[in-house]
Coordinates of C-alpha atoms and ligand atoms in Angstrom, one line a residue:
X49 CA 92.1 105.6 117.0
X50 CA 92.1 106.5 120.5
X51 CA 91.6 104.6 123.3
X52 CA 88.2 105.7 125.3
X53 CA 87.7 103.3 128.2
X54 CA 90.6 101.0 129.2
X55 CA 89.7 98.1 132.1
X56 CA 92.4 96.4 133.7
X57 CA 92.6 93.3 136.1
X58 CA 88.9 93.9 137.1
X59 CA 87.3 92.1 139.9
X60 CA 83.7 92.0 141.4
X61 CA 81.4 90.8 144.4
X62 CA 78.9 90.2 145.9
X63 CA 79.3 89.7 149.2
X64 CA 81.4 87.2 149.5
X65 CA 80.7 86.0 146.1
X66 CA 83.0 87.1 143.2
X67 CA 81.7 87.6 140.1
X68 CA 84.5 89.0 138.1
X69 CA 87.9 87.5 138.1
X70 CA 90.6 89.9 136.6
X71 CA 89.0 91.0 133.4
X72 CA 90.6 93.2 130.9
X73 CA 89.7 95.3 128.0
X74 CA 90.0 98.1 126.0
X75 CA 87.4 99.9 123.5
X76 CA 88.5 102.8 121.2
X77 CA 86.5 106.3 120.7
X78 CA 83.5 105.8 117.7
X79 CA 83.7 101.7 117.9
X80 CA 81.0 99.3 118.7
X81 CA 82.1 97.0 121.0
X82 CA 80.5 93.3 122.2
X83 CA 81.1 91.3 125.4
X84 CA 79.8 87.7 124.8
X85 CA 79.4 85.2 127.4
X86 CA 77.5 82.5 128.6
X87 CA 74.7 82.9 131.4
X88 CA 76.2 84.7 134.5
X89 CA 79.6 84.9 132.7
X90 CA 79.6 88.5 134.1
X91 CA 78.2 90.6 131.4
X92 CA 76.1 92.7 133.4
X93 CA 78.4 92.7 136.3
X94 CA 81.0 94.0 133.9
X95 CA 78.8 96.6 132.6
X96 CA 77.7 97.7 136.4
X97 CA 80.9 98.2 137.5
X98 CA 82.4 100.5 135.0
X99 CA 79.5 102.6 136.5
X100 CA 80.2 101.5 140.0
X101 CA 77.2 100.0 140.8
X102 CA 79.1 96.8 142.4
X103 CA 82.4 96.4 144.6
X104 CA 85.4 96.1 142.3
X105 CA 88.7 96.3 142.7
X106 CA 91.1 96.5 139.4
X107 CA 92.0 99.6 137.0
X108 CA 89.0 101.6 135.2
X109 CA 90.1 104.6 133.2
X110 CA 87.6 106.6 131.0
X111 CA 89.0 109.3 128.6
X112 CA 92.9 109.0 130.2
X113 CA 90.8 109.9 133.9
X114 CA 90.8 107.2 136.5
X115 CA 86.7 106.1 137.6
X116 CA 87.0 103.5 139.5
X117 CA 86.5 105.6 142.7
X118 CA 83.8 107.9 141.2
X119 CA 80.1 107.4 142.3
X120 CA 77.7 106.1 139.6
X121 CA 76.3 109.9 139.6
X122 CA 79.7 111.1 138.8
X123 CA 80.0 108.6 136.3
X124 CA 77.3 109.6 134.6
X125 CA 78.2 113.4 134.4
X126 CA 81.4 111.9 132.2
X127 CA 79.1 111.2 129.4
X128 CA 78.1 107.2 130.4
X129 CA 74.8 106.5 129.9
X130 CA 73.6 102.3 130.8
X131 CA 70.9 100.7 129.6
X132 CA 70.5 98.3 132.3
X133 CA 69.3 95.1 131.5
X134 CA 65.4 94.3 131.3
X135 CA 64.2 97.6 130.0
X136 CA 65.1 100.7 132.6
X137 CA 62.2 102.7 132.5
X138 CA 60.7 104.7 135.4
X139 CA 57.5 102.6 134.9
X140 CA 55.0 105.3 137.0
X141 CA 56.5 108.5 135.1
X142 CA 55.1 109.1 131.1
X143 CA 57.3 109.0 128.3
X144 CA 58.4 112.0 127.9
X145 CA 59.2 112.5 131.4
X146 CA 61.1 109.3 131.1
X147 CA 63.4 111.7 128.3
X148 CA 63.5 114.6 130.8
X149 CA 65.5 112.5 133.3
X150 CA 67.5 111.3 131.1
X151 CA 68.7 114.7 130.6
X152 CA 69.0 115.7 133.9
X153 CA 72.8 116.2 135.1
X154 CA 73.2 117.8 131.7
X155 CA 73.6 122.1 132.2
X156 CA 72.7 122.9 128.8
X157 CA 69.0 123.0 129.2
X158 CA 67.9 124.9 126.5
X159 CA 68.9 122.3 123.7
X160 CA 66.8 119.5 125.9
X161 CA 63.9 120.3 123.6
X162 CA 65.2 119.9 120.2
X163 CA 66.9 117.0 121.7
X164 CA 63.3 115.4 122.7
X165 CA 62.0 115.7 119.4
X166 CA 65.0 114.2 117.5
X167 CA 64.3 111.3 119.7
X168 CA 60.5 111.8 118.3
X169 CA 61.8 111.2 115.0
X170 CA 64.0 108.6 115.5
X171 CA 61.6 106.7 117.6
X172 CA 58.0 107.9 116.2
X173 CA 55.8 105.6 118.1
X174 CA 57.2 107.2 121.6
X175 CA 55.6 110.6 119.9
X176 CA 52.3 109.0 119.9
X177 CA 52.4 108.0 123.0
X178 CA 54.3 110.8 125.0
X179 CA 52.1 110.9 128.2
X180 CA 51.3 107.1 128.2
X181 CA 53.1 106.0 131.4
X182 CA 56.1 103.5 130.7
X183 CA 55.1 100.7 132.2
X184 CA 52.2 100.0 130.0
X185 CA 54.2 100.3 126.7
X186 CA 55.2 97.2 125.1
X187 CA 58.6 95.6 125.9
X188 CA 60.0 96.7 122.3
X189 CA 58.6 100.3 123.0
X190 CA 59.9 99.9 126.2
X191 CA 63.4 99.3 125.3
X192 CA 63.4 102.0 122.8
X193 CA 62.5 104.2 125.9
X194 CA 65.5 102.9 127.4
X195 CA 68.0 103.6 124.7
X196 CA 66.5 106.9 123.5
X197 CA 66.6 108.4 127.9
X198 CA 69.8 107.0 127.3
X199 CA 70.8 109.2 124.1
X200 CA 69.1 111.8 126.3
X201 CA 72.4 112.5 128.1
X202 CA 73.9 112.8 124.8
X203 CA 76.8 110.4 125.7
X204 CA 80.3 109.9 124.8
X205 CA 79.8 106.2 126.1
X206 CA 76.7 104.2 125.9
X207 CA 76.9 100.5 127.6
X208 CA 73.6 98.6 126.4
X209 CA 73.1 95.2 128.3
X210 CA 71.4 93.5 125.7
X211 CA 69.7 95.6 124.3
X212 CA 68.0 93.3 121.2
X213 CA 66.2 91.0 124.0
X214 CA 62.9 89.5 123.7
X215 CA 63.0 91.9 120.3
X216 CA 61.5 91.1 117.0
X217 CA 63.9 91.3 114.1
X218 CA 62.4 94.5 112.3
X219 CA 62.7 96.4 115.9
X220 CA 66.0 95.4 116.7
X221 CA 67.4 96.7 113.4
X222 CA 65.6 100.3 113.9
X223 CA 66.5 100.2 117.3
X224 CA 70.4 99.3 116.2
X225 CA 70.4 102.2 113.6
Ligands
ATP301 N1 72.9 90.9 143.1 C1 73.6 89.8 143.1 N2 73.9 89.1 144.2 C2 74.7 88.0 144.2 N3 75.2 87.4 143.1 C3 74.9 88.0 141.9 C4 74.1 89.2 141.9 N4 74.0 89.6 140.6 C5 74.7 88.7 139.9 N5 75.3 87.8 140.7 C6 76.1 86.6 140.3 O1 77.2 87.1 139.5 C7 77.5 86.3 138.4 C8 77.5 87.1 137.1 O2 76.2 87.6 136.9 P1 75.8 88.6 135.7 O3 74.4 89.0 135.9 O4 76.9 89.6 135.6 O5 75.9 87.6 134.4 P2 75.6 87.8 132.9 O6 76.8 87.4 132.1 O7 75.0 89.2 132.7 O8 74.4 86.7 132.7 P3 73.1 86.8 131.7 O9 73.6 86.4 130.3 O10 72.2 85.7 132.3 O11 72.5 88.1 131.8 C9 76.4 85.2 138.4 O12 77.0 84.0 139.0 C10 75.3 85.7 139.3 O13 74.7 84.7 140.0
MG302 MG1 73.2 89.9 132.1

């Protein structure tokens, strides 16, 4: 298997505050990975600053290419999607548009489409409610949102910061598949 995202002796802050303390990991290409930790362990810090979203200092390498100076945009256009924490919708903007961003630094256009409706079928109660503004859908339609503006990149690397939460069991296993 070959190795897709390799971090080395990473640390993080805030301000003066450091949240990471030389962390180190490695995750191979088509694996499922988990971080587990206790409440401010660093999950999410870890999370936002493989995307640079948070000073860090350490090694980050993604694909063999060093991204530890790359801006969270740049990031991105490497095939990272994040599903932040709490449910990352554009609350004001409908469904579907929701999707449409999710494509957005992507350059082949025309297969946006097809890629909207395969997120239809794996997620059919976002088709009923396509021009329903996000921030009135449920949390669990919410987070399947989320994940599926995620897939919307089409991604070689998805980071999900726990995605199952606040979830009932029966959602978080479609969601999961
Ligand atoms: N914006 C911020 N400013 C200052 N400190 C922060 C900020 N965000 C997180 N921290 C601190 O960084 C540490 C790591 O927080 P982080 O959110 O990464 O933890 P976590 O493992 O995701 O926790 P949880 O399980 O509660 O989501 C905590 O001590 C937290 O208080
Ligand atoms: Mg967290």
């Amino acid at each position: 298997m070959t190795t897709m995202l390799n971090v080395k002796d990473l640390r993080a802050y805030y301000g003066q505050v450091q949240a990471l303390h030389g962390l180190s990991f490695s995750l191979n290409e088509g694996s499922l990975t988990t971080l587990l930790g206790a409440n401010g362990a660093g999950k999410t810090t870890t999370l936002r600053a493989i995307c640079n979203m948070v000073r860090s200092t350490g090694a980050i390498e993604f694909e063999g290419k060093p991204i530890g100076t790359r801006s969270t945009e740049n990031v991105v256009r490497l095939g990272i999607a994040h599903v932040p924490q709490g449910r990352g919708t554009f609350t004001n903007m409908t469904v579907e548009e929701n999707l449409q961003l999710g494509a957005i630094s992507r350059a082949d256009k025309k297969a946006i489409g097809a890629d909207i409706e395969r997120m239809y079928e794996h997620f059919p109660v976002l088709k009923q409610r396509y021009t329903q503004q996000a921030g009135t859908l449920s949390g669990g339609e919410q987070q399947m949102l989320a994940v599926a503006r995620a897939l919307m990149l089409r991604p070689r690397l998805m980071l999900l910061d726990e995605p199952s939460f606040g979830l009932a069991p029966l959602i978080v296993r479609d969601l999961f598949r």
